[in-house]
CSV table of C-alpha atoms and ligand atoms in Angstrom, one decimal:
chain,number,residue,atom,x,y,z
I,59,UNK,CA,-27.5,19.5,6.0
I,60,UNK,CA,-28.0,18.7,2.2
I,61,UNK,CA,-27.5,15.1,0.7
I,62,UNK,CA,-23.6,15.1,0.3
I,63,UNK,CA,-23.4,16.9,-3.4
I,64,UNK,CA,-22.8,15.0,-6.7
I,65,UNK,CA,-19.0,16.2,-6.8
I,66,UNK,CA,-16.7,15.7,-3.6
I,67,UNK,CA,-13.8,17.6,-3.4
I,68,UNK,CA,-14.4,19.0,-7.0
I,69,UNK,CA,-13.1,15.0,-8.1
I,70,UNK,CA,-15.3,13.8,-11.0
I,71,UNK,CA,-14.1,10.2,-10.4
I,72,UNK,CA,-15.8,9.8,-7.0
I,73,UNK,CA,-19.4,11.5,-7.3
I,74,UNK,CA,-22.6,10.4,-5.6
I,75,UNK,CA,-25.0,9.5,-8.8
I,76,UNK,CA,-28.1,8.6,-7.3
I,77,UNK,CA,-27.5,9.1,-4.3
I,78,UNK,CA,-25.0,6.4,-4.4
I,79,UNK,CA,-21.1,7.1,-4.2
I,80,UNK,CA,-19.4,5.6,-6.9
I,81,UNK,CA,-15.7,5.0,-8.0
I,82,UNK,CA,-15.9,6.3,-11.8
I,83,UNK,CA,-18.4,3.7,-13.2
I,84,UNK,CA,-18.4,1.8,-10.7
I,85,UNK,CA,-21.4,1.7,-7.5
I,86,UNK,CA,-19.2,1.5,-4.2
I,87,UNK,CA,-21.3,-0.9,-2.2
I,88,UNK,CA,-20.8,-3.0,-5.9
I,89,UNK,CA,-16.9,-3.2,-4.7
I,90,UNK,CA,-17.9,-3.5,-0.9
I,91,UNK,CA,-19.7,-6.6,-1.0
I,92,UNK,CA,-17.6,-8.1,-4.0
I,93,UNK,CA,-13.9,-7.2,-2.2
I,94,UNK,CA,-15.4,-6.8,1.5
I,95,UNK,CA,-14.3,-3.9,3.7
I,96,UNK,CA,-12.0,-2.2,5.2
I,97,UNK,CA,-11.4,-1.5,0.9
I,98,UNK,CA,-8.8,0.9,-0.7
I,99,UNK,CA,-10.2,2.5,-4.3
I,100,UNK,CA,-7.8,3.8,-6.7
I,101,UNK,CA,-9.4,5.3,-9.5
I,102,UNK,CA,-7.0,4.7,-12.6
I,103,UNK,CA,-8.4,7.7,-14.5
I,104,UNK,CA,-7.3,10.3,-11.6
I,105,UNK,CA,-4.2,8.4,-11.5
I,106,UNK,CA,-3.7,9.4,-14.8
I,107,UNK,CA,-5.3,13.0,-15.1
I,108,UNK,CA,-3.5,14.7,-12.5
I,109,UNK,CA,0.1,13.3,-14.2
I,110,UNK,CA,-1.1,14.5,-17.1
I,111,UNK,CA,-1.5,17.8,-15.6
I,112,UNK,CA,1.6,18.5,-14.0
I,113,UNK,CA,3.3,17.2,-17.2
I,114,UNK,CA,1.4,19.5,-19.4
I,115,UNK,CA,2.0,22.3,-17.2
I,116,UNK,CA,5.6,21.9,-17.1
I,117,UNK,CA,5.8,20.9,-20.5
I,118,UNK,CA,8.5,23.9,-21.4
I,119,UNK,CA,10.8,22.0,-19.3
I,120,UNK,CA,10.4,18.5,-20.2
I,121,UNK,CA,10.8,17.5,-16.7
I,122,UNK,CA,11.3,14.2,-15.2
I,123,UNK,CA,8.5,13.2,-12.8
I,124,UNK,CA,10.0,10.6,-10.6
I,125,UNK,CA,6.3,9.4,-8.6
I,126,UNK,CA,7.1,9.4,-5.3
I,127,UNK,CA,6.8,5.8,-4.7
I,128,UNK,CA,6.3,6.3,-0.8
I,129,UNK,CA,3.2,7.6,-1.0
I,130,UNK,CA,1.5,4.5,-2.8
I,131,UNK,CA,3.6,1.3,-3.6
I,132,UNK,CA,0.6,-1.0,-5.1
I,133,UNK,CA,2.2,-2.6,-7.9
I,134,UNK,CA,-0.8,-1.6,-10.5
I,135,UNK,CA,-0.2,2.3,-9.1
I,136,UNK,CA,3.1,2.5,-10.1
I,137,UNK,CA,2.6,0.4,-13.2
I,138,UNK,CA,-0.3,2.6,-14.2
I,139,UNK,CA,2.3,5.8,-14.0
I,140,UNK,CA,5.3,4.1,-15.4
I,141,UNK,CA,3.2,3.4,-18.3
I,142,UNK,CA,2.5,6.8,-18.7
I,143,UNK,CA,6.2,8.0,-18.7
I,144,UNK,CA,6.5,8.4,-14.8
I,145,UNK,CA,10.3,7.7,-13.5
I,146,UNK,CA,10.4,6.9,-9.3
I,147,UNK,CA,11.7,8.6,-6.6
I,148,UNK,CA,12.5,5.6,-4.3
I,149,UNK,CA,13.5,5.7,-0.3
I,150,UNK,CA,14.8,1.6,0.3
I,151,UNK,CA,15.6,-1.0,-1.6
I,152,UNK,CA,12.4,-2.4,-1.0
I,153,UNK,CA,11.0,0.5,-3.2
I,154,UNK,CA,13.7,0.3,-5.9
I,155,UNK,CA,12.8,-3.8,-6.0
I,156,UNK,CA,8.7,-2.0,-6.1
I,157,UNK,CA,9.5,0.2,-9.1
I,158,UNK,CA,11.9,-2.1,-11.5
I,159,UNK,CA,9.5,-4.7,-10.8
I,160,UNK,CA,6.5,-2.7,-12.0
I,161,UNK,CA,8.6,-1.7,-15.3
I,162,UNK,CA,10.2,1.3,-14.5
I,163,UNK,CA,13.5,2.3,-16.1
I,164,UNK,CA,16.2,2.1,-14.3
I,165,UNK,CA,17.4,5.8,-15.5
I,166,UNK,CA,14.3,7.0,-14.6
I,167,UNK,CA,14.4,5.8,-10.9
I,168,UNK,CA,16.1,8.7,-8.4
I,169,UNK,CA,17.1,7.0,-4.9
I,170,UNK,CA,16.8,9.1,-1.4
I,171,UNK,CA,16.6,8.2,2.1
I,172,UNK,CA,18.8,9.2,5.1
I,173,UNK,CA,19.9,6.0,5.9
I,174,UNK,CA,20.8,3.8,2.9
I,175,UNK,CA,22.7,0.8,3.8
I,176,UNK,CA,25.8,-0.6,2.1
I,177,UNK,CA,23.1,-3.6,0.4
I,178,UNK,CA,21.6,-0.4,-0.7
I,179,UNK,CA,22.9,0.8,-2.1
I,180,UNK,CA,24.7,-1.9,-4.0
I,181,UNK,CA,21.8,-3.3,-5.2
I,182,UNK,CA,20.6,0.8,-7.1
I,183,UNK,CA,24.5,0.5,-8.8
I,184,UNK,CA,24.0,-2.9,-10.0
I,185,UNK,CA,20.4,-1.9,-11.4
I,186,UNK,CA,22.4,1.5,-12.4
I,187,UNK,CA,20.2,4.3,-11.5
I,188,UNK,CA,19.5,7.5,-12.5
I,189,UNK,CA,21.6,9.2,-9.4
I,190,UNK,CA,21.2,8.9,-5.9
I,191,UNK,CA,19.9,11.9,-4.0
I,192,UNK,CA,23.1,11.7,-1.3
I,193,UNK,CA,22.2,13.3,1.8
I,194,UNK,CA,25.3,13.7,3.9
I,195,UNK,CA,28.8,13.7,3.7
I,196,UNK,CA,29.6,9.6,5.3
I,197,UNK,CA,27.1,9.2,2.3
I,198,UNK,CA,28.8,10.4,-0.3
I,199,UNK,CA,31.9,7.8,1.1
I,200,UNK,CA,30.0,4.7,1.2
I,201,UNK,CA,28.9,5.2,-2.0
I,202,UNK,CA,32.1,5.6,-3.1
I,203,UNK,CA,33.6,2.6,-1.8
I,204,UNK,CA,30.5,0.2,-2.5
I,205,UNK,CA,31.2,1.4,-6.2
I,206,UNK,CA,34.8,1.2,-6.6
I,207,UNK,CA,34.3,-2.3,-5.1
I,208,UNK,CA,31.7,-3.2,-7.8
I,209,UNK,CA,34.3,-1.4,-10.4
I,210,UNK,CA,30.9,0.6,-11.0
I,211,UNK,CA,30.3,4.9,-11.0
I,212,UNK,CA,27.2,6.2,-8.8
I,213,UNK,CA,26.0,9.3,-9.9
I,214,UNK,CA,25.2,12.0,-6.8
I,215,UNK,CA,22.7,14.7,-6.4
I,216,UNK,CA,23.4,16.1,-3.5
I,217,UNK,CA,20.5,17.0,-1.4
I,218,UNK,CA,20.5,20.7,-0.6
I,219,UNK,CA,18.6,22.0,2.4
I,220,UNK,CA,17.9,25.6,1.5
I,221,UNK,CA,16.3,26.8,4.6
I,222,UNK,CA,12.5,27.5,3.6
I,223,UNK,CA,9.8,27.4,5.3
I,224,UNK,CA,7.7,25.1,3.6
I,225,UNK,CA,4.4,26.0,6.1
I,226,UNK,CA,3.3,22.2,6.5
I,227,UNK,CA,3.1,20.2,9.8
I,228,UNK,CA,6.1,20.3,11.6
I,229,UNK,CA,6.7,15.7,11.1
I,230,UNK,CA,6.2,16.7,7.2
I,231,UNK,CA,8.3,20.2,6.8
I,232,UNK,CA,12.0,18.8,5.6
I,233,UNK,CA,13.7,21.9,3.9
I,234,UNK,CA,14.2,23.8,7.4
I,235,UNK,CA,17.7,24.1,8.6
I,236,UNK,CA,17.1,22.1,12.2
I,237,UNK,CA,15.6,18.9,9.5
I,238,UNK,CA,17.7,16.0,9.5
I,239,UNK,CA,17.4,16.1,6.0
I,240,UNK,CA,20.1,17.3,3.3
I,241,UNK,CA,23.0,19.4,3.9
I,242,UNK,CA,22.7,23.2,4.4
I,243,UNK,CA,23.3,25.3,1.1
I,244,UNK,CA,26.7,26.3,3.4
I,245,UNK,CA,28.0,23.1,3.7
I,246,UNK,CA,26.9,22.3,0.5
I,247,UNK,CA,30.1,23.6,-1.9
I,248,UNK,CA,32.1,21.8,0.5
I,249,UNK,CA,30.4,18.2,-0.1
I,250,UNK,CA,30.6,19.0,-3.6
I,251,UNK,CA,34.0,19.5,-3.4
I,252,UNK,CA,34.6,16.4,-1.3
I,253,UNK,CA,32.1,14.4,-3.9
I,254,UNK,CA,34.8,15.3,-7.0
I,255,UNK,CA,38.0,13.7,-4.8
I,256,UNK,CA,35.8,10.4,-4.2
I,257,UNK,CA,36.7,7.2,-6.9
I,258,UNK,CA,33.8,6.0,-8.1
I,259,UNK,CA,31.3,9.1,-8.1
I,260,UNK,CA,30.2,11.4,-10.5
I,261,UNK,CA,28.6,14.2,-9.7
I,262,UNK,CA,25.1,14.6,-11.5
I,263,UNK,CA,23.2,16.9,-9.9
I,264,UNK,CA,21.6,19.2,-7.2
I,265,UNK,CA,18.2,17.7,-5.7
I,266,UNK,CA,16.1,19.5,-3.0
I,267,UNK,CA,12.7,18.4,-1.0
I,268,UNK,CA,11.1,20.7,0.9
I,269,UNK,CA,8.2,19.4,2.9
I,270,UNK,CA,4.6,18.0,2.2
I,271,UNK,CA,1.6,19.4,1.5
I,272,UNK,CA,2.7,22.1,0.2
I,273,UNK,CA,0.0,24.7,-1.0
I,274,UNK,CA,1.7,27.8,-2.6
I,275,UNK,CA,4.3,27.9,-5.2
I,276,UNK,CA,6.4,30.6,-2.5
I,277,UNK,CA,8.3,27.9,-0.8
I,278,UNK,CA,9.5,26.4,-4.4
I,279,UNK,CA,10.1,30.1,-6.3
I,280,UNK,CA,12.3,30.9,-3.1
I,281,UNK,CA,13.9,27.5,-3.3
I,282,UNK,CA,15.0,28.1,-6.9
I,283,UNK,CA,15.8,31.7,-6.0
I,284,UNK,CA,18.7,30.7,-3.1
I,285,UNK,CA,20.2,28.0,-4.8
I,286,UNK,CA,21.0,30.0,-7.9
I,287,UNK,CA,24.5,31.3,-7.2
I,288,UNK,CA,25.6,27.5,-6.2
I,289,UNK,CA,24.3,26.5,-9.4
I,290,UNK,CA,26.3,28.9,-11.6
I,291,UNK,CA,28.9,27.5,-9.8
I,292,UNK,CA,28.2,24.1,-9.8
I,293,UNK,CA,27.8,23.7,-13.5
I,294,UNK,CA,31.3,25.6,-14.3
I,295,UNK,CA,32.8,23.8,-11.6
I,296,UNK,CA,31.8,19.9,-12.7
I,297,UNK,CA,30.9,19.3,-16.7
I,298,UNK,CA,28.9,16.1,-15.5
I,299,UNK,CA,26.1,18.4,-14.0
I,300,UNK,CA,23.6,18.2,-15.3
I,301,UNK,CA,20.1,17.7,-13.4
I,302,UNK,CA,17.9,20.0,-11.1
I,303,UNK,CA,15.3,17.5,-8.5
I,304,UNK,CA,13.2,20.4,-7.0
I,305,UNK,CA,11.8,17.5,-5.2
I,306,UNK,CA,7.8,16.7,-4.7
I,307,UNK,CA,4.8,18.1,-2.0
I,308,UNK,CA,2.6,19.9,-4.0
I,309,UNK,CA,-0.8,19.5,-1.9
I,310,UNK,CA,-4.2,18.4,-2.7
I,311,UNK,CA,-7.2,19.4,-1.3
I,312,UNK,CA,-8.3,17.7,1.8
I,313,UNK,CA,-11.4,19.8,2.6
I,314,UNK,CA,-14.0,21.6,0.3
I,315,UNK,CA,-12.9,24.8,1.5
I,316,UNK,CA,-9.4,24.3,0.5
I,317,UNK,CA,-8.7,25.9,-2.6
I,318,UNK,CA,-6.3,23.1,-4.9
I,319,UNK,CA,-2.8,23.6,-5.5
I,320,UNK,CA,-2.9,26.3,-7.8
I,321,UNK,CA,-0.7,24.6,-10.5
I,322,UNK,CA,-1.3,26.9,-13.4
I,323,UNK,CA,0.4,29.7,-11.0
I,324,UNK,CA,3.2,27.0,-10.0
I,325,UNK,CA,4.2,26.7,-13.7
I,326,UNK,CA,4.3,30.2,-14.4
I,327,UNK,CA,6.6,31.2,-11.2
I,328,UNK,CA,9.0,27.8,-11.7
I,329,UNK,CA,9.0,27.4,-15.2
I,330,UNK,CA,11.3,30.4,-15.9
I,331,UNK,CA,13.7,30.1,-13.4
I,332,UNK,CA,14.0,26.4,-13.8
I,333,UNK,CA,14.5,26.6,-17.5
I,334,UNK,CA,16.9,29.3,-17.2
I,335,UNK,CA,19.2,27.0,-15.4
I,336,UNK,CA,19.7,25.5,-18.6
I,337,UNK,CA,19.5,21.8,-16.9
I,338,UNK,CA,17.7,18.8,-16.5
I,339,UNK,CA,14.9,19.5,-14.7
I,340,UNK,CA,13.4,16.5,-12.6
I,341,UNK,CA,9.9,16.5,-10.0
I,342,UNK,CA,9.4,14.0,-7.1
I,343,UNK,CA,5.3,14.1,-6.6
I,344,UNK,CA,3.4,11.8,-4.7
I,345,UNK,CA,0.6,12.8,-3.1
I,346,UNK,CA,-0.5,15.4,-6.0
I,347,UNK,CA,-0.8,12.5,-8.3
I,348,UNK,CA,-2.1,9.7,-5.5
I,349,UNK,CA,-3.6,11.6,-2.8
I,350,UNK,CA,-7.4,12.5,-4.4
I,351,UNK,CA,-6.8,9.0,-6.4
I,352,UNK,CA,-8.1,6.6,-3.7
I,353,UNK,CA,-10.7,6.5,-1.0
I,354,UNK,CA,-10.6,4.1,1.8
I,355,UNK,CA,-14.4,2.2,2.0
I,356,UNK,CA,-15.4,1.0,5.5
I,357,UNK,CA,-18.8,-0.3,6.9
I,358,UNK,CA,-20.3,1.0,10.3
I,359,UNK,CA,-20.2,-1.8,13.1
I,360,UNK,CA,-21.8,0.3,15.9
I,361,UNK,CA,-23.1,3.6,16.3
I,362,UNK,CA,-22.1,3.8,20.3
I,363,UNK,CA,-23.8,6.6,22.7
I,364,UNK,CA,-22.6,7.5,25.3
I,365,UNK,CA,-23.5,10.6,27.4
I,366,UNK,CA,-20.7,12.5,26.1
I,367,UNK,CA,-20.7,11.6,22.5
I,368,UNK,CA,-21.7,9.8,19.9
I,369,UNK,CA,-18.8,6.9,18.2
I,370,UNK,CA,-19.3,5.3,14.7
I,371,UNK,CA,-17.5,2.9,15.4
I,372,UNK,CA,-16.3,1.1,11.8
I,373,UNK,CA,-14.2,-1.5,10.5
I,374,UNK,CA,-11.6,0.6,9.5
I,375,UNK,CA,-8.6,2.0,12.2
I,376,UNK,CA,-5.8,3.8,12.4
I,377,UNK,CA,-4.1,0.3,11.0
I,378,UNK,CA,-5.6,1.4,7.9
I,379,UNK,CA,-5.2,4.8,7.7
I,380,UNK,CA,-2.6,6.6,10.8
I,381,UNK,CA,-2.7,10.1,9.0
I,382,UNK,CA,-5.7,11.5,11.3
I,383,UNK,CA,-3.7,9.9,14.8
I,384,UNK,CA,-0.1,10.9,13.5
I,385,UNK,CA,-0.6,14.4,12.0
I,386,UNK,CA,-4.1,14.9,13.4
I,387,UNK,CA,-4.6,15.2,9.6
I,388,UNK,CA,-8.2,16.0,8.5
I,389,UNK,CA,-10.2,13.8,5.7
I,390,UNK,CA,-13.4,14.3,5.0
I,391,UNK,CA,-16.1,11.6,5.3
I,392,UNK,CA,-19.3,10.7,3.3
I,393,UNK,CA,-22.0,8.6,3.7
I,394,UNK,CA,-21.3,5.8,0.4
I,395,UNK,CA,-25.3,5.7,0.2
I,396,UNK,CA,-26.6,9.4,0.7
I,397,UNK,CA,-28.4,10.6,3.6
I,398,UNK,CA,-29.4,13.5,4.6
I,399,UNK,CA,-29.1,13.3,8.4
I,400,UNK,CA,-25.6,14.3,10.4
I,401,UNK,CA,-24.6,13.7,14.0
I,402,UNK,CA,-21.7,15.1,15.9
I,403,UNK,CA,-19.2,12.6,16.9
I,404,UNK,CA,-16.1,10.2,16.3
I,405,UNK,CA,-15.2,8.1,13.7
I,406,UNK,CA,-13.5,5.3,15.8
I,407,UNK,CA,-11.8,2.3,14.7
I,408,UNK,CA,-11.9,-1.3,16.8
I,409,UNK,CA,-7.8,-0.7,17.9
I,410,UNK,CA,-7.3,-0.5,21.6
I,411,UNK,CA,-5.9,3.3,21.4
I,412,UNK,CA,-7.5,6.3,22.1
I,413,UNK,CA,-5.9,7.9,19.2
I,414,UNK,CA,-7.4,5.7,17.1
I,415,UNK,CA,-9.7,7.9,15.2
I,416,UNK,CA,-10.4,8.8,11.8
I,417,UNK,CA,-12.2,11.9,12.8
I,418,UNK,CA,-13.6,13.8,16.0
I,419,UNK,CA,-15.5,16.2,17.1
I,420,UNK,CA,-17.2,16.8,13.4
I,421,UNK,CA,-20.8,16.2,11.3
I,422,UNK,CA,-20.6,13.2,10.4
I,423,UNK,CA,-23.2,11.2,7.7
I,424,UNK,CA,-25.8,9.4,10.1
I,425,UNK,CA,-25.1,6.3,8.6
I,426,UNK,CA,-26.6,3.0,10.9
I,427,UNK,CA,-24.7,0.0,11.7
I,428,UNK,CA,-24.4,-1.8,8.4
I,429,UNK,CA,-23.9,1.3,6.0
I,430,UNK,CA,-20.8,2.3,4.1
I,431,UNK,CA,-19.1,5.4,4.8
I,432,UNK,CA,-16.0,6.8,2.6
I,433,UNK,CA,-12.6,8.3,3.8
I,434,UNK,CA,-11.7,10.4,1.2
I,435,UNK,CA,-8.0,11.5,0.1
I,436,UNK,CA,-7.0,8.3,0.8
I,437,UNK,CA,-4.4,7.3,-1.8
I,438,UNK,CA,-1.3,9.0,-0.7
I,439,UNK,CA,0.4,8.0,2.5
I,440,UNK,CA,-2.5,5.4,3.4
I,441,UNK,CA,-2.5,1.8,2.4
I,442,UNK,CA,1.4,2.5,2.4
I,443,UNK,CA,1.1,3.3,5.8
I,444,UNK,CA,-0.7,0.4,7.4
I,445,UNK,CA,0.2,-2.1,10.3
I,446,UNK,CA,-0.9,-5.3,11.2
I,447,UNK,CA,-1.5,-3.8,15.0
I,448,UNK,CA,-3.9,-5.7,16.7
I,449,UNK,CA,-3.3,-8.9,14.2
I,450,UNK,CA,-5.5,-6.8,11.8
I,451,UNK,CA,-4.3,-8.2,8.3
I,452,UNK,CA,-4.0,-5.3,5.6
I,453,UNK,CA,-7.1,-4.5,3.5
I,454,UNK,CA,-7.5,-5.3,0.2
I,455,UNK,CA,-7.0,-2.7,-2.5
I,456,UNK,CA,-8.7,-2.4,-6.0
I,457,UNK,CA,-8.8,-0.6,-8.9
I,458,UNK,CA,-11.3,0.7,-11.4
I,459,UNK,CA,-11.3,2.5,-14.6
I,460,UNK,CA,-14.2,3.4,-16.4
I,461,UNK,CA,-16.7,0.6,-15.8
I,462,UNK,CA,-14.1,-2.2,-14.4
I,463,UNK,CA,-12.7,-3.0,-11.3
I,464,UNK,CA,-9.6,-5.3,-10.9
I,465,UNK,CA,-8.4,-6.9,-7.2
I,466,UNK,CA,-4.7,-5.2,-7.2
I,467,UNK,CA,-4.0,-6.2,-3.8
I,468,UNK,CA,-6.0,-9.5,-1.9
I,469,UNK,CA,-6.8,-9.1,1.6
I,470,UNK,CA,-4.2,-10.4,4.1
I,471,UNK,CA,-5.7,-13.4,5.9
I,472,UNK,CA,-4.6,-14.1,9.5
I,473,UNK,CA,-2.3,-17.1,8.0
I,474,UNK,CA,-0.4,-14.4,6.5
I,475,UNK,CA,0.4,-12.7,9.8
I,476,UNK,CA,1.7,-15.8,11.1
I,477,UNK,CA,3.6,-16.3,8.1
I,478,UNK,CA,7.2,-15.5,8.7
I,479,UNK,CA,7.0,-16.5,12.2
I,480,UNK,CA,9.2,-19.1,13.9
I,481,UNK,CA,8.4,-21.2,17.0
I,482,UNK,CA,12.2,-21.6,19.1
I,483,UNK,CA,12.9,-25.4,20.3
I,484,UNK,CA,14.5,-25.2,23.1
I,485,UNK,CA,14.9,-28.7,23.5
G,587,PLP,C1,12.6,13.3,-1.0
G,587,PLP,C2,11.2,13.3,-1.2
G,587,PLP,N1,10.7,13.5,-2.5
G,587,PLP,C3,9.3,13.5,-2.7
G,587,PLP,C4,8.4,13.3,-1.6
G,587,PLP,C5,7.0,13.2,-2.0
G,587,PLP,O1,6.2,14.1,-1.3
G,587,PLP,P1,4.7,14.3,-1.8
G,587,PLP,O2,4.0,13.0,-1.7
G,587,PLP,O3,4.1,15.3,-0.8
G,587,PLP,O4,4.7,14.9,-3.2
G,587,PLP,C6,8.9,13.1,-0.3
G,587,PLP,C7,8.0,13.0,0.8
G,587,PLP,O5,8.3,12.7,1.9
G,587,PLP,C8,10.3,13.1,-0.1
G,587,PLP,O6,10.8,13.0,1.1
């Protein structure tokens, strides 16, 4: 097997030069020693690039990209974006508090979420949002009543589930009838209608999410297609109607045989039909902007044989990164110093599971106890992700840009983890 090649994933912003991996000007084992490892990248230049993209291919609509907060809440990622024009697609109050706090505007932020609570969802009227994205019926009510308390108007999307099959993992697909998600395009007139009796709502909008990754613009043409006749009658029905959330989950490529989300094709199947709906069209991405934005940098502790298999075992777990363990999601692993030598085994963290893995079974870089190796793919639904399992305190994340680096998020220590805690006298 060659030296791992000089572009990774076809990303410019992580390329071996050298043989060394670096994070666009930056050397890797530069950021290693100066931040220590387990380390989250974020290159501020992909960041960047790939909002640029989807905003220049959707351009004809002048859409609304709400960043999907969820898949990377660092302050400086979501600062980065807002700067840029991104709105937010939050799931909690936590997130909402996340965005406002890292400048964006409050009618750019879009709030979903099964479960929002009454504090909820007070706390997105007082900072008067966009809309929420309403996802059931007893929703639509408690909105109501927390706003006629406050004397204040919530604006609804309802969240339509149009029964596509969005051909992702099954804990990711959210668009399929039997998904808790939404309310089925049947049901949906009927919430609409109930919506327009409620004080205190007005109703903005249709919003839709299908699933994540998503790799072919199908799921999203046939999306658009069903909820067409609803939409005619929608906007006669309600003159405050105005906006159309198609929702996020357009993937990235994980693997160097995956061919890329084709967006060029995306644009030229959704633009149409979107802008023919004469309304306000509005994106939720997350991973497409953060996904191929970050890698996650660990150093080998042990290379472990045993007569079965080889382990690299490194100081990075599934407390980092769950994506392998939870959706036995693949990410592809390079040596941050090249070699050219592979051996078959397990990337294993130190947790005390067996599912604690960030890859098996595969050619892996035969990098010796004391080297760097790179997780890529790494900036959607990683750092966001961890735990403190095992009284492992969360990495530190940093980000570069050009030739700088910045500290965006200081290692946990173990003081932290003990933080919050409470010893009970008994007497
Ligand atoms: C409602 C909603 N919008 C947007 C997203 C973002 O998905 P992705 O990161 O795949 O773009 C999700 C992901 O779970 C979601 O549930």
């Amino acid at each position: 097997m060659s030296i791992r090649g000089s572009s990774l994933l076809g990303l410019t912003e992580f390329a071996h030069r050298d043989g060394v991996l670096h994070a666009e000007g930056v050397p890797v084992p530069v950021l290693a020693e100066r931040y220590g490892t387990p380390l989250y990248v974020y290159s501020r230049s992909h960041l960047l690039g790939q909002y640029r993209r989807l905003a220049e291919a959707l351009a004809p609509l002048d859409p609304t990209l709400f960043f999907a907060v969820k898949s990377n809440t660092c302050g400086a990622v979501i600062a980065t974006l807002a700067e840029a024009g991104a709105g937010a697609d939050v799931v909690s109050g936590g997130e909402l508090f996340r965005a406002r706090r890292a400048g964006v505007p409050a009618d750019r932020i879009a709030f979903a979420g099964v479960g929002k609570t009454e504090a909820e969802i007070e706390q997105a009227l007082r900072e008067d949002i966009l809309y929420f994205t309403v996802e059931s019926e007893p929703e639509l009510e408690r909105i109501s009543a927390c706003a006629a308390r406050l004397g204040l108007v919530g604006r609804v999307a309802i969240r339509v589930n149009p029964d596509v099959d969005p051909k992702t993992h099954k804990y990711t697909s959210t668009g399929k009838k039997e998904n808790k998600f939404g309310v089925d395009l049947e049901r949906a007139r009927r919430a609409y209608e109930r919506a327009a009796r409620l004080p205190g709502i007005e109703i903005a909008g249709l919003h839709m999410h299908l699933g994540s990754p998503i790799m072919t613009r199908d799921p999203y043409v046939q999306a658009v297609e069903k909820v067409g006749p609803l939409l005619d009658e929608l906007k006669t029905a309600y003159p405050t109607f105005r906006h159309l959330d198609v929702g996020g989950g357009m993937g990235i490529a994980y693997r160097p045989d995956q061919a890329p989300f084709d967006l060029d094709a995306f644009a030229e199947a959704i633009v149409p039909p979107l802008k023919a709906t004469g309304l306000k069209i509005g994106l939720e991405p997350g991973r497409f902007i953060t996904g191929n934005a970050g890698i996650l940098v660990t150093r080998v502790q042990y290379v472990k044989d045993n007569p079965f298999k080889k382990f690299l075992v490194v100081d990075a777990a599934m407390t980092e990164l769950i994506r392998p363990a939870l959706y036995q999601a693949h990410h592809e692993i390079v040596a941050v110093e090249g070699t050219a030598e592979t051996v078959l085994g397990d990337v294993v963290g130190p947790v005390c599971e067996s599912g604690d893995f960030l890859a098996q079974d595969r050619d892996l870089p035969a990098v010796p106890a004391g080297g760097l190796l790179a997780v890529l793919s790494a900036g959607a639904y990683g750092a966001v992700m961890a735990s403190t399992y095992n009284s492992r305190p969360l990495a530190a994340e940093v980000m570069v840009s050009g030739p700088r680096h910045e500290l965006v998020r200081r290692r946990q220590t173990v003081e932290d983890l003990v933080r919050d805690e409470v010893m009970p006298r008994w007497e």
